[in-house]
CSV table of N, CA and C in Angstrom, one decimal:
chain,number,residue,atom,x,y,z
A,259,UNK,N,8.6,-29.0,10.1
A,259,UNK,CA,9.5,-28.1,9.6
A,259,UNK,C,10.7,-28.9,9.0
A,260,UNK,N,11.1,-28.3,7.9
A,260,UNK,CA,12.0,-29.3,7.0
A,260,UNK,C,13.5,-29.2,7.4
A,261,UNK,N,14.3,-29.7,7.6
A,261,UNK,CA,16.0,-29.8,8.4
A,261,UNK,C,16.8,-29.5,7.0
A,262,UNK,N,17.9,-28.9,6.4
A,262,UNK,CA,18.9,-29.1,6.0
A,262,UNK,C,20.1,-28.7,6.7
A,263,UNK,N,20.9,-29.5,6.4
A,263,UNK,CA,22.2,-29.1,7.3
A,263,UNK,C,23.4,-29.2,6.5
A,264,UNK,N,23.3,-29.4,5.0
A,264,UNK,CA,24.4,-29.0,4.3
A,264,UNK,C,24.5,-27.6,3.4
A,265,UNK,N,26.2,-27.2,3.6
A,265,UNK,CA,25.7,-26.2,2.7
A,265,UNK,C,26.0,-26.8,0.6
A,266,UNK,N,26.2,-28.0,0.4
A,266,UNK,CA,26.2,-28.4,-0.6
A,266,UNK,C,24.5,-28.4,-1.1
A,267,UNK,N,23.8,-28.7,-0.4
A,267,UNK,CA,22.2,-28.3,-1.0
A,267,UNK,C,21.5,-27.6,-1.9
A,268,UNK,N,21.2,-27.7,-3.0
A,268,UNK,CA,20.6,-27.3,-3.6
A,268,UNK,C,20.0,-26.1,-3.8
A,269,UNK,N,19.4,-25.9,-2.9
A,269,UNK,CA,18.5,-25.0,-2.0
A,269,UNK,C,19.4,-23.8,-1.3
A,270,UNK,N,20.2,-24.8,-0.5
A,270,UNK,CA,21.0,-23.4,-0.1
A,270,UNK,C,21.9,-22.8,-1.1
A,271,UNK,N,22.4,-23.8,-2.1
A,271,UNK,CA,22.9,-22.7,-3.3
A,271,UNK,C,22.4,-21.5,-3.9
A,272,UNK,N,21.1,-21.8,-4.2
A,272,UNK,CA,19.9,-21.3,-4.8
A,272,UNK,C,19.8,-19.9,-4.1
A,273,UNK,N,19.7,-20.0,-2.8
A,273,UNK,CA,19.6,-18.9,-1.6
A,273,UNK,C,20.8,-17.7,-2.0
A,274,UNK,N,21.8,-18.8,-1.9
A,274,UNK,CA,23.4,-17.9,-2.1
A,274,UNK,C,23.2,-17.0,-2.8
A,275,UNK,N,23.0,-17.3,-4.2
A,275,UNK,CA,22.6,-16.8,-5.4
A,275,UNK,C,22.2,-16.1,-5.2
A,276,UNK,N,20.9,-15.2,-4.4
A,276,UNK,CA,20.5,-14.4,-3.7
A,276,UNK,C,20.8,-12.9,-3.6
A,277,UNK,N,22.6,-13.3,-3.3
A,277,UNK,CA,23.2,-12.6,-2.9
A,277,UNK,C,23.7,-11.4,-4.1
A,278,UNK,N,23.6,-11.7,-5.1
A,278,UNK,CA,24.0,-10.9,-6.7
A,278,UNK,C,22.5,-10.8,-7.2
A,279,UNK,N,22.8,-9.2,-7.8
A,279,UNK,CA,22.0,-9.2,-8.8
A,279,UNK,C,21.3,-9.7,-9.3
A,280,UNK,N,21.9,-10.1,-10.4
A,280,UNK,CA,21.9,-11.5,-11.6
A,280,UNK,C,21.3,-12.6,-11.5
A,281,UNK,N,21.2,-12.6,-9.5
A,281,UNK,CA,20.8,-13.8,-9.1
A,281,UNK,C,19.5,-13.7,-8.7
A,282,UNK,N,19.0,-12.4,-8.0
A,282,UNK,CA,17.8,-11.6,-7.9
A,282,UNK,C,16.9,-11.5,-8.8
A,283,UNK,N,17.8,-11.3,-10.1
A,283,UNK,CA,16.8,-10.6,-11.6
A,283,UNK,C,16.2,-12.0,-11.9
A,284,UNK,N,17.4,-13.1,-12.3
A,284,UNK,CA,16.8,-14.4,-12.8
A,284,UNK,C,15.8,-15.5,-11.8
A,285,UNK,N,16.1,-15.1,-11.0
A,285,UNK,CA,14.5,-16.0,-9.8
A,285,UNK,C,13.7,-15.1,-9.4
A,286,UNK,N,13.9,-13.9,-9.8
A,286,UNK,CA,12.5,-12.7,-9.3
A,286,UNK,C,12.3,-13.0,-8.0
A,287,UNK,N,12.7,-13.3,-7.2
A,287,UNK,CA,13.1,-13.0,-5.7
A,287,UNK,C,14.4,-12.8,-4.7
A,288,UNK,N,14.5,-11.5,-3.8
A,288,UNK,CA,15.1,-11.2,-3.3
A,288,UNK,C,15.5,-12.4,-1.7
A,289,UNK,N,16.9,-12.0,-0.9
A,289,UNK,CA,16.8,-12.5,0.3
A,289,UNK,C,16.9,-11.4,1.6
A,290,UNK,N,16.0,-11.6,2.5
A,290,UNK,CA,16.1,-10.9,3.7
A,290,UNK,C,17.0,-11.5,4.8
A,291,UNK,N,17.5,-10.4,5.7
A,291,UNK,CA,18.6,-11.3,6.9
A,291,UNK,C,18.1,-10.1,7.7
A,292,UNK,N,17.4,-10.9,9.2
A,292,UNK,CA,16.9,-10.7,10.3
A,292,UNK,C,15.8,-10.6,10.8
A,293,UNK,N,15.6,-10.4,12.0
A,293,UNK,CA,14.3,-10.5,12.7
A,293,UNK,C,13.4,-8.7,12.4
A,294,UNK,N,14.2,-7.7,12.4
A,294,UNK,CA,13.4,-7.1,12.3
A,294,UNK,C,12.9,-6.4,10.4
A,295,UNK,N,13.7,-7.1,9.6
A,295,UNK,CA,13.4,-6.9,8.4
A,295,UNK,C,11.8,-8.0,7.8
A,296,UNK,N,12.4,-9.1,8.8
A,296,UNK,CA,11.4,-10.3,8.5
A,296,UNK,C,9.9,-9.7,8.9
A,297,UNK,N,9.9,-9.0,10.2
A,297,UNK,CA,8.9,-8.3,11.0
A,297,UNK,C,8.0,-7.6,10.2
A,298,UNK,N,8.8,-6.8,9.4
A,298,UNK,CA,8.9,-5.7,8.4
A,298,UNK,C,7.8,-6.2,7.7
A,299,UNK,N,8.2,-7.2,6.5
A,299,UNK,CA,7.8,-7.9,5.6
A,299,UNK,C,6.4,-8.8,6.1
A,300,UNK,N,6.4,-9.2,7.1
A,300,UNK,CA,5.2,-9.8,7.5
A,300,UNK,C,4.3,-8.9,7.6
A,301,UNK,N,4.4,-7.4,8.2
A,301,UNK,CA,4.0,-6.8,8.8
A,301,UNK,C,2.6,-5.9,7.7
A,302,UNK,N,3.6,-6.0,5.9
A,302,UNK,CA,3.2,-5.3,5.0
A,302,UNK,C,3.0,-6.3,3.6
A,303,UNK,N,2.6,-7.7,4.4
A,303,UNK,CA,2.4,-8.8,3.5
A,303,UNK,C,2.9,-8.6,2.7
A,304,UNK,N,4.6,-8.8,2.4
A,304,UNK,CA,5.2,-9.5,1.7
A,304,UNK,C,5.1,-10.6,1.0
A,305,UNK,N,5.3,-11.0,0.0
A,305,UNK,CA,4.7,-12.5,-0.5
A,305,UNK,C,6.2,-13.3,-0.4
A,306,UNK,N,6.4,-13.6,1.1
A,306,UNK,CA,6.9,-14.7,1.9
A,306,UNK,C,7.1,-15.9,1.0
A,307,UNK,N,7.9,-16.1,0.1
A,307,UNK,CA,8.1,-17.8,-0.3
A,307,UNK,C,8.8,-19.0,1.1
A,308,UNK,N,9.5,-18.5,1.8
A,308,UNK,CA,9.8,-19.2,2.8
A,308,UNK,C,10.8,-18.8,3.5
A,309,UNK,N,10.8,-18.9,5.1
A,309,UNK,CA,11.7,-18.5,5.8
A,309,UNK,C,12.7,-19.9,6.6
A,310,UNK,N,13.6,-19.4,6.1
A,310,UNK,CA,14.9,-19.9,6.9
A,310,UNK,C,15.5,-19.6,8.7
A,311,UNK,N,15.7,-20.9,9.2
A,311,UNK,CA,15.5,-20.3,10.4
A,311,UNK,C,16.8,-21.2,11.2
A,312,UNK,N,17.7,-20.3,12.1
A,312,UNK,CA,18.8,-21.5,12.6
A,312,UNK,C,18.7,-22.1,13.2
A,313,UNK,N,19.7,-23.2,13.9
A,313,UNK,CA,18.7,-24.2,14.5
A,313,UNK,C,18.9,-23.9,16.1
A,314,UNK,N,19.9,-22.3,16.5
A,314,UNK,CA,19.9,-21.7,17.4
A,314,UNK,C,18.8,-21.0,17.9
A,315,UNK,N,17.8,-20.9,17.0
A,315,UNK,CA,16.9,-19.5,17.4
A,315,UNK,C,16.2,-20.5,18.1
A,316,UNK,N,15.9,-19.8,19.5
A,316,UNK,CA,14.7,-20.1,20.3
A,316,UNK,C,13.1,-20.4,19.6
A,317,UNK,N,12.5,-21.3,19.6
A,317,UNK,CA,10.9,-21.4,19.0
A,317,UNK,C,10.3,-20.3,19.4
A,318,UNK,N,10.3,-19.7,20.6
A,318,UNK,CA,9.4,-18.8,21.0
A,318,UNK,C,9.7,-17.3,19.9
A,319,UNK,N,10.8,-17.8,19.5
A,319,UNK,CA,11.1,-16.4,18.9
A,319,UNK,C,11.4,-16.3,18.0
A,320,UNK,N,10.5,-16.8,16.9
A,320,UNK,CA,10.3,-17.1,15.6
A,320,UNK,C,9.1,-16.3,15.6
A,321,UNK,N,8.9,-15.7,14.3
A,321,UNK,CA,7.6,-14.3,13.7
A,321,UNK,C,6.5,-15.3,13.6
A,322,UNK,N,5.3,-14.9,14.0
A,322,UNK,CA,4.0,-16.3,13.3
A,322,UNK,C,4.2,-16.1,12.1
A,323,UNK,N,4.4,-17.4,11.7
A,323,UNK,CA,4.7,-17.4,9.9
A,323,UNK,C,4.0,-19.1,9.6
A,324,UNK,N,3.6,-19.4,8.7
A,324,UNK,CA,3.2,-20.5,8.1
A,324,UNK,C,4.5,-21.8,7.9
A,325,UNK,N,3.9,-22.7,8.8
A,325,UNK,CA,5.0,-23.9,9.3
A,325,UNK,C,5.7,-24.4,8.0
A,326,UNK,N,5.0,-24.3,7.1
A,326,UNK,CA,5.1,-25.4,5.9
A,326,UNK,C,6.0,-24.8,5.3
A,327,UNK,N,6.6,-23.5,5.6
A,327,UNK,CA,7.1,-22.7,4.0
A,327,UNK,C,8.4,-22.1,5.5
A,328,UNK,N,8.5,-22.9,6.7
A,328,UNK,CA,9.4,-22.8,7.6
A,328,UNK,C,10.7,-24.0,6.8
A,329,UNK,N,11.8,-23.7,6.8
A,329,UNK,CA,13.3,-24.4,6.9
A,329,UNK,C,14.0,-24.0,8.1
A,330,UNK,N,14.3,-24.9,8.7
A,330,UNK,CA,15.4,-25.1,9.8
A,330,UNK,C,16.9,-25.3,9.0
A,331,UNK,N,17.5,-24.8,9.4
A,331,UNK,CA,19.4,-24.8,8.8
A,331,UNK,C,20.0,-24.4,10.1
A,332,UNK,N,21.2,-25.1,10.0
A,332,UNK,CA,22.6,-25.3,10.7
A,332,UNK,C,22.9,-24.1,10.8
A,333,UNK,N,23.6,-24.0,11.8
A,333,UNK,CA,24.3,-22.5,12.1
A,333,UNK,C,25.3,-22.7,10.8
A,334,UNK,N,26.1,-23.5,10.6
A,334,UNK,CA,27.2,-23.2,9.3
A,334,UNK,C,26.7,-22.6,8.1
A,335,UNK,N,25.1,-23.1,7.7
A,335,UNK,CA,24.2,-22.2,6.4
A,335,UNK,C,24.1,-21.1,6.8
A,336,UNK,N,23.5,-20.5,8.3
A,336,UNK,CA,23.5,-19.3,8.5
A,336,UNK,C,24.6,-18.5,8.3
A,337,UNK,N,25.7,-19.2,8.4
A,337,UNK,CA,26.9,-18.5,8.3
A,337,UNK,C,27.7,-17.8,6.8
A,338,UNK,N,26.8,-18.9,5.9
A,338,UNK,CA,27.2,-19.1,4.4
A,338,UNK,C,26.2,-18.1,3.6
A,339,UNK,N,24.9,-17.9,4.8
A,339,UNK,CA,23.8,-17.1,3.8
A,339,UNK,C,24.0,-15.9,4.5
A,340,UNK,N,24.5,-15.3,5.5
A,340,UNK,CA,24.6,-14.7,6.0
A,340,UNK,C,25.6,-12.9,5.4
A,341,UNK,N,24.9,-11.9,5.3
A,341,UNK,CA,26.2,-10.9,4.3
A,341,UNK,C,26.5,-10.0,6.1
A,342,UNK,N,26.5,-10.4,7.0
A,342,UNK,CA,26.9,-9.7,8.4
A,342,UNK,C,27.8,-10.2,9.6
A,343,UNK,N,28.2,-9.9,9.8
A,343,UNK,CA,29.6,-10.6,11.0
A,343,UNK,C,28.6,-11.2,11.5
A,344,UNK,N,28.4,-11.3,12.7
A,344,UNK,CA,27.6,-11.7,13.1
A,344,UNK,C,25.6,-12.0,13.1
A,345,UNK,N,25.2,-13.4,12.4
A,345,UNK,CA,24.2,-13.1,12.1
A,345,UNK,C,23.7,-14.0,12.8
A,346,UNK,N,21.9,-12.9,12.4
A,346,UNK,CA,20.7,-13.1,13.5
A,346,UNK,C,20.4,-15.0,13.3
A,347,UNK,N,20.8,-15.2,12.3
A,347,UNK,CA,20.1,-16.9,12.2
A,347,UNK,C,18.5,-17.3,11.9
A,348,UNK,N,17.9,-16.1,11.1
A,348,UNK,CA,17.3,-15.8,10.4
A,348,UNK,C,16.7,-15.4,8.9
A,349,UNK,N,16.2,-16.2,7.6
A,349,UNK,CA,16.2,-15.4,6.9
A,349,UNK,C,15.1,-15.4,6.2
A,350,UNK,N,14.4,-15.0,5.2
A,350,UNK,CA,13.5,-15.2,4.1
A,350,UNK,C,13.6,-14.7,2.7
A,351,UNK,N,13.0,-15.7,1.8
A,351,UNK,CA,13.0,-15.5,0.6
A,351,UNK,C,11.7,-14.9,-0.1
A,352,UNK,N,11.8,-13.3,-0.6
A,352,UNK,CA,10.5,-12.9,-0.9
A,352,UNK,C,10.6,-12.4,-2.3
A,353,UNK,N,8.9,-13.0,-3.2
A,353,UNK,CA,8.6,-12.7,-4.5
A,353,UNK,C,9.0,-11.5,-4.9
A,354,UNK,N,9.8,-10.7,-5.9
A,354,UNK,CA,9.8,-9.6,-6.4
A,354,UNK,C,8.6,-9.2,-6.6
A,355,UNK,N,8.2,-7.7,-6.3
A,355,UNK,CA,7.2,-6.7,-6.8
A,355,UNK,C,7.4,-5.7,-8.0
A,356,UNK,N,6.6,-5.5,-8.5
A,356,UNK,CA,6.9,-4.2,-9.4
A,356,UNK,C,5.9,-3.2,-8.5
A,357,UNK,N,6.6,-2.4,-8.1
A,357,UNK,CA,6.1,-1.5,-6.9
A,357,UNK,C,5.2,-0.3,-8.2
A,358,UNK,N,6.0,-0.2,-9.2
A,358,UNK,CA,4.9,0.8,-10.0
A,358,UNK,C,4.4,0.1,-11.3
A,359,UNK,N,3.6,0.3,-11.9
A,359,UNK,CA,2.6,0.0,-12.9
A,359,UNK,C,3.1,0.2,-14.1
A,360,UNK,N,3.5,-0.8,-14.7
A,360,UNK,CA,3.6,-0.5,-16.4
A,360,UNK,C,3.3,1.0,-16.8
A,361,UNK,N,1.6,1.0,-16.9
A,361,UNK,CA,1.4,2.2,-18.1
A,361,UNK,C,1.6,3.6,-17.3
A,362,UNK,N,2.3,3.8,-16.1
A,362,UNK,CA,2.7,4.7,-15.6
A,362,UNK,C,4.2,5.1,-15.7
A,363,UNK,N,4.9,4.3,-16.5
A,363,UNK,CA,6.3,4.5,-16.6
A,363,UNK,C,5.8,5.2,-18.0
A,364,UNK,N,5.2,5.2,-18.9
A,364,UNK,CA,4.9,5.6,-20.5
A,364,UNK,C,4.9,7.5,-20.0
A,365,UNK,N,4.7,7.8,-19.0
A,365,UNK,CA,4.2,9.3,-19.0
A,365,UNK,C,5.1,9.7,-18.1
A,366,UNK,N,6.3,11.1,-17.4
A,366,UNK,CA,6.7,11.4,-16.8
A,366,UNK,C,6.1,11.5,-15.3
A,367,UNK,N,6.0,10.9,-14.3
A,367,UNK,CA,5.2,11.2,-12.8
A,367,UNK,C,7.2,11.6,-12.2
A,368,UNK,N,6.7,12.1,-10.8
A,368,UNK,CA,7.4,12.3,-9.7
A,368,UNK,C,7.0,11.7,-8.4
A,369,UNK,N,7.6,10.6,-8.0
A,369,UNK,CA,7.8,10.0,-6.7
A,369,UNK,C,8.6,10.8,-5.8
A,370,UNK,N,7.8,11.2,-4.4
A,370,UNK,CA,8.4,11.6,-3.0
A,370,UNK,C,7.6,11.0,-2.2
A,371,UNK,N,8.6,10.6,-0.8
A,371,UNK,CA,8.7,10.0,0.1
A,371,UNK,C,9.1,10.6,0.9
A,372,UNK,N,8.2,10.4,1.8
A,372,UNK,CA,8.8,11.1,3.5
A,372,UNK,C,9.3,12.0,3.3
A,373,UNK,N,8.4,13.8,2.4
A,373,UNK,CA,9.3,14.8,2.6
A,373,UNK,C,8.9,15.6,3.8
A,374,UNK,N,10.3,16.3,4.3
A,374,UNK,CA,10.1,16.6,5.7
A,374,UNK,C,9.2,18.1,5.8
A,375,UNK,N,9.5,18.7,4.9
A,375,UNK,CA,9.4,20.6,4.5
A,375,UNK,C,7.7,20.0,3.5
A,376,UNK,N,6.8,20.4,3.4
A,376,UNK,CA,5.5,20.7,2.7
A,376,UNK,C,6.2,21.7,1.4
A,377,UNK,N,6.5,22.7,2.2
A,377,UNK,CA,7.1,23.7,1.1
A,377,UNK,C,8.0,22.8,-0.1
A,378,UNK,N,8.7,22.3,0.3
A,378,UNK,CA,9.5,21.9,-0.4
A,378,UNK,C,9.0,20.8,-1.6
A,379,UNK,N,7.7,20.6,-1.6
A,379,UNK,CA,7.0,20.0,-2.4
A,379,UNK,C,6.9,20.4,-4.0
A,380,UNK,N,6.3,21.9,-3.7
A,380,UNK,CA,6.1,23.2,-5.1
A,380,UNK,C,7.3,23.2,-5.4
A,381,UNK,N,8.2,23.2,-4.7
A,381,UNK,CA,9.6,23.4,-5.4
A,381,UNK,C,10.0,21.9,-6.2
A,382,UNK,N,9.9,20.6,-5.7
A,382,UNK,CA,10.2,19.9,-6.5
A,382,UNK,C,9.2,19.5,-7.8
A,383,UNK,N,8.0,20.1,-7.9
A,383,UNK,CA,7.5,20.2,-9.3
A,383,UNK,C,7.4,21.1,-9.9
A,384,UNK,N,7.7,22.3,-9.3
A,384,UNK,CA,8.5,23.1,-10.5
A,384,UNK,C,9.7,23.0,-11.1
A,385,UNK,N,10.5,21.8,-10.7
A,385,UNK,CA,11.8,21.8,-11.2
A,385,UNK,C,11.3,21.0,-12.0
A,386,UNK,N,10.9,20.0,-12.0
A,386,UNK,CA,10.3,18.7,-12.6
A,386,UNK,C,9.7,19.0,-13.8
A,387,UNK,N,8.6,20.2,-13.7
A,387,UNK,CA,8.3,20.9,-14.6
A,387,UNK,C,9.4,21.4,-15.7
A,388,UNK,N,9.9,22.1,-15.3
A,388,UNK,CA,11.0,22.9,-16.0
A,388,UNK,C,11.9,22.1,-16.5
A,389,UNK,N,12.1,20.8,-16.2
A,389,UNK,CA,12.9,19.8,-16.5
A,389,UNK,C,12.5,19.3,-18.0
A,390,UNK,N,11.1,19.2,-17.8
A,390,UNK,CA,10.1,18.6,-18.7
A,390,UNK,C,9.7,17.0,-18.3
């Protein structure tokens, strides 16, 4: 596993960056902070470019993840990549997805998620309808 321990690095700039937009849109990857987001992402093969890891956290309690695309950093980087008072000392950098398909944005669809009511389904494509 690879050690940095400055936050002048390269790499951890790059991460920072992370943190905006601008910084998201232009490297087509987002950053995650914690164990159970990381969990998350493992869990629903995320395309993991590499996790960050502090040099506090216990080994045993690290997610099985691929050693080679593991970084070790200083509690001070954690600190620096960190957007939470208190952080887990955990993080990962994952590939942007286009969650929907090109030739499906050309035609009007409706996305729902987790509706609670069935009923309330007819009602949102009849509005949708009516909407045009």
């Amino acid at each position: 596993m690879e050690l940095i321990l400055s936050t002048k690095n390269e790499r951890v700039k790059n991460w920072k960056k992370l943190h905006s937009k601008k910084g998201r849109q232009k490297a087509g990857t987002y950053l995650i902070e914690g164990f159970h987001l990381i969990e998350e992402a493992l869990k629903n093969h995320a395309d993991i470019l590499e996790m960050m890891i502090s040099e506090e956290i216990a080994f045993e309690d690290i997610p099985q993840f691929d050693e080679e695309k593991q970084v070790e950093i200083s509690t001070e980087i954690a600190k620096v990549l960190s957007e939470t008072e208190t952080s887990q000392g955990i993080f990962a950098v994952i590939q942007k997805t286009d969650l929907i398909e090109k030739p499906l944005l050309d035609k009007p669809f409706l996305l729902l998620d987790n509706v609670q009511d069935p009923g309330n389904v007819g009602t949102m494509v009849r509005t949708a309808d009516a909407a045009g």
